[in-house]
Amino acid sequence: MRRGQGLERYATPDRAFRDTAWKRDGGGGTSHARRELNTAGVWWSVLSVERRADLARHRSAYASAWRGQETVRDTMREALATT
């Protein structure tokens, strides 16, 4: 973890969630709900941007995998329809 501007920097959302600085109670609640939600919001936003960039870079690979999944689904539909 790196420190920056007085706030922890986390390698993954899971590490951020497990940080004891959030002071969770026994039920999982936290006294820093807004800060925690803002942290999660940043992670969701960054992950979404990264996913879109990955899809753009590897569009043909994802399209090929999607076609493969559709082939499997079609085969399963046919098999289930004949039983």
Short mmCIF file of C-alpha atoms in Angstrom, two decimals:
data_model
loop_
_atom_site.label_atom_id
_atom_site.label_comp_id
_atom_site.label_asym_id
_atom_site.label_seq_id
_atom_site.Cartn_x
_atom_site.Cartn_y
_atom_site.Cartn_z
CA MET A 1 0.00 0.00 0.00
CA ARG A 2 1.13 3.53 -0.71
CA ARG A 3 0.19 6.59 1.24
CA GLY A 4 -0.96 9.70 -0.56
CA GLN A 5 -2.53 12.86 0.80
CA GLY A 6 -3.19 11.18 4.15
CA LEU A 7 -5.35 8.42 2.67
CA GLU A 8 -4.47 4.77 2.12
CA ARG A 9 -4.09 3.56 -1.44
CA TYR A 10 -5.28 0.00 -1.94
CA ALA A 11 -4.14 -2.53 -4.51
CA THR A 12 -7.61 -4.08 -4.75
CA PRO A 13 -11.16 -3.27 -3.60
CA ASP A 14 -10.95 -6.32 -1.32
CA ARG A 15 -7.97 -4.88 0.55
CA ALA A 16 -9.80 -1.60 0.96
CA PHE A 17 -12.84 -3.42 2.33
CA ARG A 18 -10.76 -5.38 4.85
CA ASP A 19 -8.79 -2.39 6.17
CA THR A 20 -9.43 -2.07 9.92
CA ALA A 21 -9.40 1.73 9.62
CA TRP A 22 -13.03 1.52 8.50
CA LYS A 23 -13.96 0.50 12.09
CA ARG A 24 -16.74 -1.90 11.17
CA ASP A 25 -19.16 -3.08 13.79
CA GLY A 26 -20.14 -6.73 14.20
CA GLY A 27 -22.84 -6.46 11.54
CA GLY A 28 -20.49 -5.13 8.87
CA GLY A 29 -21.64 -1.51 9.20
CA THR A 30 -19.14 1.30 9.31
CA SER A 31 -19.01 4.78 10.76
CA HIS A 32 -17.47 5.97 7.49
CA ALA A 33 -20.32 4.97 5.17
CA ARG A 34 -20.08 7.97 2.82
CA ARG A 35 -16.28 7.70 2.55
CA GLU A 36 -16.56 3.97 1.98
CA LEU A 37 -19.20 4.45 -0.70
CA ASN A 38 -17.07 7.10 -2.41
CA THR A 39 -14.09 4.74 -2.40
CA ALA A 40 -16.22 1.96 -3.90
CA GLY A 41 -17.60 4.40 -6.47
CA VAL A 42 -14.10 5.29 -7.63
CA TRP A 43 -13.22 1.59 -7.93
CA TRP A 44 -16.40 0.83 -9.90
CA SER A 45 -15.72 3.72 -12.24
CA VAL A 46 -12.09 2.75 -12.85
CA LEU A 47 -12.95 -0.92 -13.37
CA SER A 48 -15.66 0.04 -15.84
CA VAL A 49 -13.22 2.17 -17.86
CA GLU A 50 -10.66 -0.65 -17.81
CA ARG A 51 -13.26 -3.20 -18.97
CA ARG A 52 -14.37 -0.99 -21.86
CA ALA A 53 -10.75 -0.44 -22.92
CA ASP A 54 -10.08 -4.19 -22.74
CA LEU A 55 -13.17 -4.92 -24.84
CA ALA A 56 -12.06 -2.37 -27.42
CA ARG A 57 -8.53 -3.83 -27.58
CA HIS A 58 -9.69 -7.44 -27.87
CA ARG A 59 -13.00 -7.08 -29.67
CA SER A 60 -12.46 -10.05 -32.02
CA ALA A 61 -11.49 -12.39 -29.17
CA TYR A 62 -14.59 -11.44 -27.18
CA ALA A 63 -16.77 -11.82 -30.28
CA SER A 64 -15.31 -15.27 -30.90
CA ALA A 65 -15.96 -16.33 -27.30
CA TRP A 66 -19.52 -15.00 -27.52
CA ARG A 67 -20.14 -17.01 -30.70
CA GLY A 68 -18.76 -20.09 -28.96
CA GLN A 69 -21.13 -19.59 -26.04
CA GLU A 70 -24.05 -19.18 -28.41
CA THR A 71 -23.09 -22.44 -30.15
CA VAL A 72 -23.06 -24.27 -26.81
CA ARG A 73 -26.42 -22.74 -25.83
CA ASP A 74 -27.97 -23.69 -29.17
CA THR A 75 -26.71 -27.25 -28.82
CA MET A 76 -28.14 -27.47 -25.29
CA ARG A 77 -31.50 -26.09 -26.43
CA GLU A 78 -31.67 -28.70 -29.19
CA ALA A 79 -30.68 -31.50 -26.81
CA LEU A 80 -33.25 -30.45 -24.22
CA ALA A 81 -35.98 -30.02 -26.83
CA THR A 82 -35.61 -33.62 -28.04
CA THR A 83 -35.83 -35.21 -24.59
#
